[in-house]
PDB file of C-alpha atoms in Angstrom:
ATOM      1  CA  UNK A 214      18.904  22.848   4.259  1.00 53.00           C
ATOM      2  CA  UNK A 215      17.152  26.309   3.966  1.00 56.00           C
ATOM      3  CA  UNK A 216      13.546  25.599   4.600  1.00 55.00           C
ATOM      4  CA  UNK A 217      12.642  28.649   2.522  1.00 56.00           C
ATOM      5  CA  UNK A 218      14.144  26.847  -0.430  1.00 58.00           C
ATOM      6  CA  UNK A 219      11.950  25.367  -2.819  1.00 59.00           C
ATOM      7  CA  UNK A 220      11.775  21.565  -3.720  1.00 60.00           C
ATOM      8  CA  UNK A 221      11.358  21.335  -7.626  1.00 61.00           C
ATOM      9  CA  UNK A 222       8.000  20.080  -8.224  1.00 69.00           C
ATOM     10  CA  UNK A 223       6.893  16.826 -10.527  1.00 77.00           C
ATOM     11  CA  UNK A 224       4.648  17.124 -13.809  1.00 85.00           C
ATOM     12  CA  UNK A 225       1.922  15.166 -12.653  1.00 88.00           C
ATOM     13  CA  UNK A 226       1.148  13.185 -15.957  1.00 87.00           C
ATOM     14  CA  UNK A 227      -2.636  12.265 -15.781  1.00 90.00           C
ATOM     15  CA  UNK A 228      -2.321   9.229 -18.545  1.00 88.00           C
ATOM     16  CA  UNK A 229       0.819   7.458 -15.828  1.00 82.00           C
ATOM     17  CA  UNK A 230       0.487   9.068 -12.585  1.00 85.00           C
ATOM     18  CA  UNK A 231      -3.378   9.448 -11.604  1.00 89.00           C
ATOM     19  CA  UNK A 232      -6.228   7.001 -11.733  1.00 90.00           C
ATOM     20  CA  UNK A 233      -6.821   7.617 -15.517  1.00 90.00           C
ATOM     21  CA  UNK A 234      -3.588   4.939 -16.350  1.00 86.00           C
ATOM     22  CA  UNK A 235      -6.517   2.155 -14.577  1.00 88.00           C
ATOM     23  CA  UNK A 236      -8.546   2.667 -17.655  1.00 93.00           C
ATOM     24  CA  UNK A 237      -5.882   0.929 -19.873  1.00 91.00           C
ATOM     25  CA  UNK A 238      -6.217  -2.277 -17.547  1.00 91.00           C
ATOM     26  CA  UNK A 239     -10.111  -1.945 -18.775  1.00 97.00           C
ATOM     27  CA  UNK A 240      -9.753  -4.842 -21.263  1.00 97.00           C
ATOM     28  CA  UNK A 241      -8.204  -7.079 -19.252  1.00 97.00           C
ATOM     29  CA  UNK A 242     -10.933  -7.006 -16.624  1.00 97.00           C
ATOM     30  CA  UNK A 243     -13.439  -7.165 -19.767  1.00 98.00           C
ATOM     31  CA  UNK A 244     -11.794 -10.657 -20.774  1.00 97.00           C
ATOM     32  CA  UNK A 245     -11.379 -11.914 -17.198  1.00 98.00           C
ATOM     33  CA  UNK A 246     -15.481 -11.170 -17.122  1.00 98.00           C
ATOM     34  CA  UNK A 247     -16.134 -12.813 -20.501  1.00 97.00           C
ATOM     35  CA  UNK A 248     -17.637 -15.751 -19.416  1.00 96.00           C
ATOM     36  CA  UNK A 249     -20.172 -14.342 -17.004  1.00 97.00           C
ATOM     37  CA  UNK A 250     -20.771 -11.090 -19.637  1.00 97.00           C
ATOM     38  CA  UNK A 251     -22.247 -10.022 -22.680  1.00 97.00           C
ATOM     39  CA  UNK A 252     -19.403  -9.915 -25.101  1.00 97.00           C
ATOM     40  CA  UNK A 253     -20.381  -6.599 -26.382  1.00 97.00           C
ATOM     41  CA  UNK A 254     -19.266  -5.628 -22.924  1.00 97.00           C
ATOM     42  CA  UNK A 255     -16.223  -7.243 -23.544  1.00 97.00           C
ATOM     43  CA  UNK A 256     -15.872  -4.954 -26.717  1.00 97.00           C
ATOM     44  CA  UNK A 257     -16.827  -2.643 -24.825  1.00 98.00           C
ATOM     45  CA  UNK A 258     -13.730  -2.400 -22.605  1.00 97.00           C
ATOM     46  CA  UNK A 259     -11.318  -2.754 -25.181  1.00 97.00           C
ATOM     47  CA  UNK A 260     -13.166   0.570 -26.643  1.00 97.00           C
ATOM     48  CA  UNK A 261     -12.276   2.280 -23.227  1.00 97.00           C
ATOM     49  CA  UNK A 262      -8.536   0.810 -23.146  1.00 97.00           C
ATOM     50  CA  UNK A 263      -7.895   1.730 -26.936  1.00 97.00           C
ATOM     51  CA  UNK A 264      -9.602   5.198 -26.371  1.00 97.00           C
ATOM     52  CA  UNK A 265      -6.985   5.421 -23.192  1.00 96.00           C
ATOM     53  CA  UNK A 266      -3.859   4.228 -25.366  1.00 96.00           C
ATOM     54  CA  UNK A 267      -4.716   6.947 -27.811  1.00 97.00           C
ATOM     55  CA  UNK A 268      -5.345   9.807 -25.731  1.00 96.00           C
ATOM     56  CA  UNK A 269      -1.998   8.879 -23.755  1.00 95.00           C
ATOM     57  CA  UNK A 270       0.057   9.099 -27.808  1.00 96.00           C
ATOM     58  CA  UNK A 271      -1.832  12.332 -28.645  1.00 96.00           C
ATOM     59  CA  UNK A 272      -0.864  13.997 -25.183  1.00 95.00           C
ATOM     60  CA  UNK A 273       2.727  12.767 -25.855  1.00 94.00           C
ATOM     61  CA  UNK A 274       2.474  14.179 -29.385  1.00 94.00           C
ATOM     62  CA  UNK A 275       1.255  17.794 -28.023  1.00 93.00           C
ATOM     63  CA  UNK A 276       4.008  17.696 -25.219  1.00 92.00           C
ATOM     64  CA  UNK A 277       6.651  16.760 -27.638  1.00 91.00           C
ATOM     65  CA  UNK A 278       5.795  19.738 -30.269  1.00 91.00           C
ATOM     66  CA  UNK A 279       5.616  22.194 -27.396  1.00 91.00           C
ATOM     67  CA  UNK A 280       9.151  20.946 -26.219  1.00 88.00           C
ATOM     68  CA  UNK A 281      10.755  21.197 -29.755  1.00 83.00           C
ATOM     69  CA  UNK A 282       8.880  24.382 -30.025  1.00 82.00           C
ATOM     70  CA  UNK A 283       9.880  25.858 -33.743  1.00 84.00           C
ATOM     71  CA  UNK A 284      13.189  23.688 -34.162  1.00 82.00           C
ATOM     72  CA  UNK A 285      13.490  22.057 -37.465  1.00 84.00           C
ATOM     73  CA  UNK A 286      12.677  18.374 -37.097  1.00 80.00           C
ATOM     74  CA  UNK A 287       9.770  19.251 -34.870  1.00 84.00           C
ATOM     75  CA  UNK A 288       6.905  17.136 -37.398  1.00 88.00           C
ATOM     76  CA  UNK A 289       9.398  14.269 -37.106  1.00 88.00           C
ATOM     77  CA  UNK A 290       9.970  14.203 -33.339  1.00 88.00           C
ATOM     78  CA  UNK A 291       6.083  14.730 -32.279  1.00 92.00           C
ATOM     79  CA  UNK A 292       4.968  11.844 -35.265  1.00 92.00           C
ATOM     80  CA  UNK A 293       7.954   9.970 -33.338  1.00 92.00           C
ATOM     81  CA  UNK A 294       6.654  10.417 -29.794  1.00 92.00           C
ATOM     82  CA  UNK A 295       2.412   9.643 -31.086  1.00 95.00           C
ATOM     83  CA  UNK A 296       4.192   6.720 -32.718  1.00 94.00           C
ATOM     84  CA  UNK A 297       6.136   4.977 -29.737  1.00 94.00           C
ATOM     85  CA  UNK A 298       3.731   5.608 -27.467  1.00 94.00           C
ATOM     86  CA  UNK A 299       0.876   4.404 -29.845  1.00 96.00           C
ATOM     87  CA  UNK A 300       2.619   1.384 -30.387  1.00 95.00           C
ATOM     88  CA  UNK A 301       4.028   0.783 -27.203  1.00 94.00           C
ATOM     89  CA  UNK A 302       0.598   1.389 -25.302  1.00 94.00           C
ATOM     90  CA  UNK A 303      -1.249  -0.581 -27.800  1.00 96.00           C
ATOM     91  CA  UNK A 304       0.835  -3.636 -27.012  1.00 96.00           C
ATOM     92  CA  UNK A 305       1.463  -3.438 -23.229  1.00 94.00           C
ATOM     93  CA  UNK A 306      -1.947  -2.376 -21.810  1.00 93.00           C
ATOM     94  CA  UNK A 307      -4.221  -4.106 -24.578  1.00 96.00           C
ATOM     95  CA  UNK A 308      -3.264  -6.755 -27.444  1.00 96.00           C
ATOM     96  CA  UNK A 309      -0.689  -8.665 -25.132  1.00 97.00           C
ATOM     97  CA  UNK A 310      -2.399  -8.142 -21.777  1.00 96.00           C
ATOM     98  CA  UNK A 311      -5.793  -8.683 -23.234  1.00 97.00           C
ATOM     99  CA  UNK A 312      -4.864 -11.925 -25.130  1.00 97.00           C
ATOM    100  CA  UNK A 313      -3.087 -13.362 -21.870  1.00 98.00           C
ATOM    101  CA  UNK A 314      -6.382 -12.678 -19.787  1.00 98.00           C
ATOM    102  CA  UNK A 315      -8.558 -14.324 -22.318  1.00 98.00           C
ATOM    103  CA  UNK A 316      -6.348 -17.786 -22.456  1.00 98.00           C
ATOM    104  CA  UNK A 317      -5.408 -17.788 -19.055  1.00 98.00           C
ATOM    105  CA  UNK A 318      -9.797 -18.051 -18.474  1.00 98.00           C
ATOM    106  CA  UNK A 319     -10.010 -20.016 -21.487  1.00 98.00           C
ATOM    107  CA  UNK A 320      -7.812 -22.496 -19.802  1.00 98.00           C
ATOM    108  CA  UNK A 321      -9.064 -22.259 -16.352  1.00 98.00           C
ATOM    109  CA  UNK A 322     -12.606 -22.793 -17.937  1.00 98.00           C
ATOM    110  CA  UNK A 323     -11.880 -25.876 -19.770  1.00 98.00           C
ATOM    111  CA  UNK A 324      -9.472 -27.011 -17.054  1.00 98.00           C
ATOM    112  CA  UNK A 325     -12.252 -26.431 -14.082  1.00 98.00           C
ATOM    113  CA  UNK A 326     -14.566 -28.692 -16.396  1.00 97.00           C
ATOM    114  CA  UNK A 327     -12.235 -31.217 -16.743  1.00 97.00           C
ATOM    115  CA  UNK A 328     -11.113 -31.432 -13.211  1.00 98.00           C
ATOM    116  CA  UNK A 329     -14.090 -30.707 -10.947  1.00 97.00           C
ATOM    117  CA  UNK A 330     -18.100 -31.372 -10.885  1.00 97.00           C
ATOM    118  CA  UNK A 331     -18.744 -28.044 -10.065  1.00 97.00           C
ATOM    119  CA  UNK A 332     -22.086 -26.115 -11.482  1.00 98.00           C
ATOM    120  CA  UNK A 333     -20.823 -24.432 -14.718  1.00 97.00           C
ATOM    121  CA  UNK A 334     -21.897 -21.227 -12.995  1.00 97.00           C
ATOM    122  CA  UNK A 335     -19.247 -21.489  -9.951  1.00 98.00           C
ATOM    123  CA  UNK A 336     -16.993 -22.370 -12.778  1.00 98.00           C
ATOM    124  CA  UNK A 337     -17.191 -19.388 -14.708  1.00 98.00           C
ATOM    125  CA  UNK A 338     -16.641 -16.950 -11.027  1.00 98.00           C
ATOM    126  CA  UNK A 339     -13.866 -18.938 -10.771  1.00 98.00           C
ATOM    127  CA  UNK A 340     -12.212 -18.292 -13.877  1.00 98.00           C
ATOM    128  CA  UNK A 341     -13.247 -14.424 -13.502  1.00 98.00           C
ATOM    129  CA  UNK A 342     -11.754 -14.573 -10.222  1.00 98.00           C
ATOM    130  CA  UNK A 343      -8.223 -16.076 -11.568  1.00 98.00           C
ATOM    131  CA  UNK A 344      -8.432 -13.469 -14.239  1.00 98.00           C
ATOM    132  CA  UNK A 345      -8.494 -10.414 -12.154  1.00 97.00           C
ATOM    133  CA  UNK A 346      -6.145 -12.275  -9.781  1.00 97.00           C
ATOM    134  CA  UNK A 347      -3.547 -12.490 -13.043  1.00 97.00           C
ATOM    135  CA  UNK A 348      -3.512  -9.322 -14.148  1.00 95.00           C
ATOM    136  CA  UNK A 349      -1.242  -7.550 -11.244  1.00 93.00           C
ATOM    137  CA  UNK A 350       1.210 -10.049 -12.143  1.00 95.00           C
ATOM    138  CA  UNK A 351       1.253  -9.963 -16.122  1.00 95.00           C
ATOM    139  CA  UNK A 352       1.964  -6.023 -16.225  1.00 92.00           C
ATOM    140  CA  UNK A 353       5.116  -5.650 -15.282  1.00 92.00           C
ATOM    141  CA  UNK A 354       6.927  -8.713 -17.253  1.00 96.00           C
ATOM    142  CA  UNK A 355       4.812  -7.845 -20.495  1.00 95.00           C
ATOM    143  CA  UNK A 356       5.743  -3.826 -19.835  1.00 92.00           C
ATOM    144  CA  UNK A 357       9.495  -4.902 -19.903  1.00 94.00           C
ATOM    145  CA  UNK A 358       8.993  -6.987 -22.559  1.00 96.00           C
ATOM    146  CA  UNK A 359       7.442  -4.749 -25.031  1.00 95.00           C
ATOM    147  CA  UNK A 360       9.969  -2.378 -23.804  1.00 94.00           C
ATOM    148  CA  UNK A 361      12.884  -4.870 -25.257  1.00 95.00           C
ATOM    149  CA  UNK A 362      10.634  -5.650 -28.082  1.00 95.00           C
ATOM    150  CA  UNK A 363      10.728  -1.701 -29.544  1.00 94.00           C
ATOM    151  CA  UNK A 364      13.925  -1.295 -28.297  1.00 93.00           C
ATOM    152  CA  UNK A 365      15.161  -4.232 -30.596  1.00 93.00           C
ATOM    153  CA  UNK A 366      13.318  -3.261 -33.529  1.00 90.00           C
ATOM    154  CA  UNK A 367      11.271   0.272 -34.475  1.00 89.00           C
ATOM    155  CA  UNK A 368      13.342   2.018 -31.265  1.00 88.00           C
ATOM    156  CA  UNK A 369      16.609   1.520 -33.519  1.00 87.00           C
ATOM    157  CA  UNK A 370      14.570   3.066 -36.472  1.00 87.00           C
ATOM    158  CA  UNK A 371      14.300   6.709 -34.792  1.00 82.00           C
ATOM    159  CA  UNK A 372      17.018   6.178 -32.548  1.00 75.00           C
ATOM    160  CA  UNK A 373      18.256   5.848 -29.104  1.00 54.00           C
ATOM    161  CA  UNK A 374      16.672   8.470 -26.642  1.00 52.00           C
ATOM    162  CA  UNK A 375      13.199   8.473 -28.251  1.00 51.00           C
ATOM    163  CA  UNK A 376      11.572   5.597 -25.806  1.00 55.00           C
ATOM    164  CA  UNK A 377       8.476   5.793 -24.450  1.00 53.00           C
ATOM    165  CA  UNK A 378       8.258   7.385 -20.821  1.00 56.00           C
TER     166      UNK A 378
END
């Protein structure tokens, strides 16, 4: 290999590929905190994560018109890239994510009152600590999920080729 030959480089995407994508987990550490929190905090970080989902569809919207450039089709292509993303954000890093968080504490809650005699207090770390412990696990079944889900329904609307990236 010529070492004065140059490697193609990779778009760095800042809503995937730096630490922006970790505000889209905000929610989820907003519902693992709930019991020890305010919940207007708890609001709170599922303003952050929804602000995050919808800066990540608009970017995908302004990369898809500058791709299509003045081809006909181009309002239907960028309202289809906004859309999937929109939609596929909105389920995998906050409704589904943020609803398992809350029931998996939920449960530990009631469960750790059931089960132990410890202080309501240490009870409600402990259920903050098995949230945050959850959520590395959660993302990438529910990602593939939601990933089947659109690609068995609105996917097959717009067509093949059109997913989410």
């Amino acid at each position: 290999m010529d070492p004065t030959e140059e490697k193609p480089t990779k778009t760095v995407d800042i809503y995937r590929d730096t630490w922006v994508r970790f505000l889209g987990y905000a929610n989820e550490v907003g519902e693992a905190f709930r019991a020890l929190v305010p919940v207007g905090l708890v609001w709170g970080s599922y303003a952050v994560a929804t602000t995050y989902v919808t800066a990540d569809a608009v970017d995908k919207g302004k990369k898809a018109a500058v791709a299509h450039g003045d081809k006909p089709g181009k309002t239907a292509r960028v309202a289809v890239a906004v859309v999937d993303t929109f939609v596929w954000q909105a389920l995998a890093s906050v409704i589904i994510p943020g609803f398992t968080i809350n029931r998996v504490c939920a449960m530990s809650l009631y469960l750790l009152g059931k089960t132990t005699k410890w202080p309501l207090p240490v009870r409600k770390w402990t259920t903050t600590a098995i949230g945050l412990s959850t959520i590395p696990f959660i993302i990438t079944p529910i990602d593939r999920s939601v990933d089947f889900l659109l690609d068995s329904s609105l996917r097959k609307v717009y067509g093949e080729g059109e997913k989410h990236e």
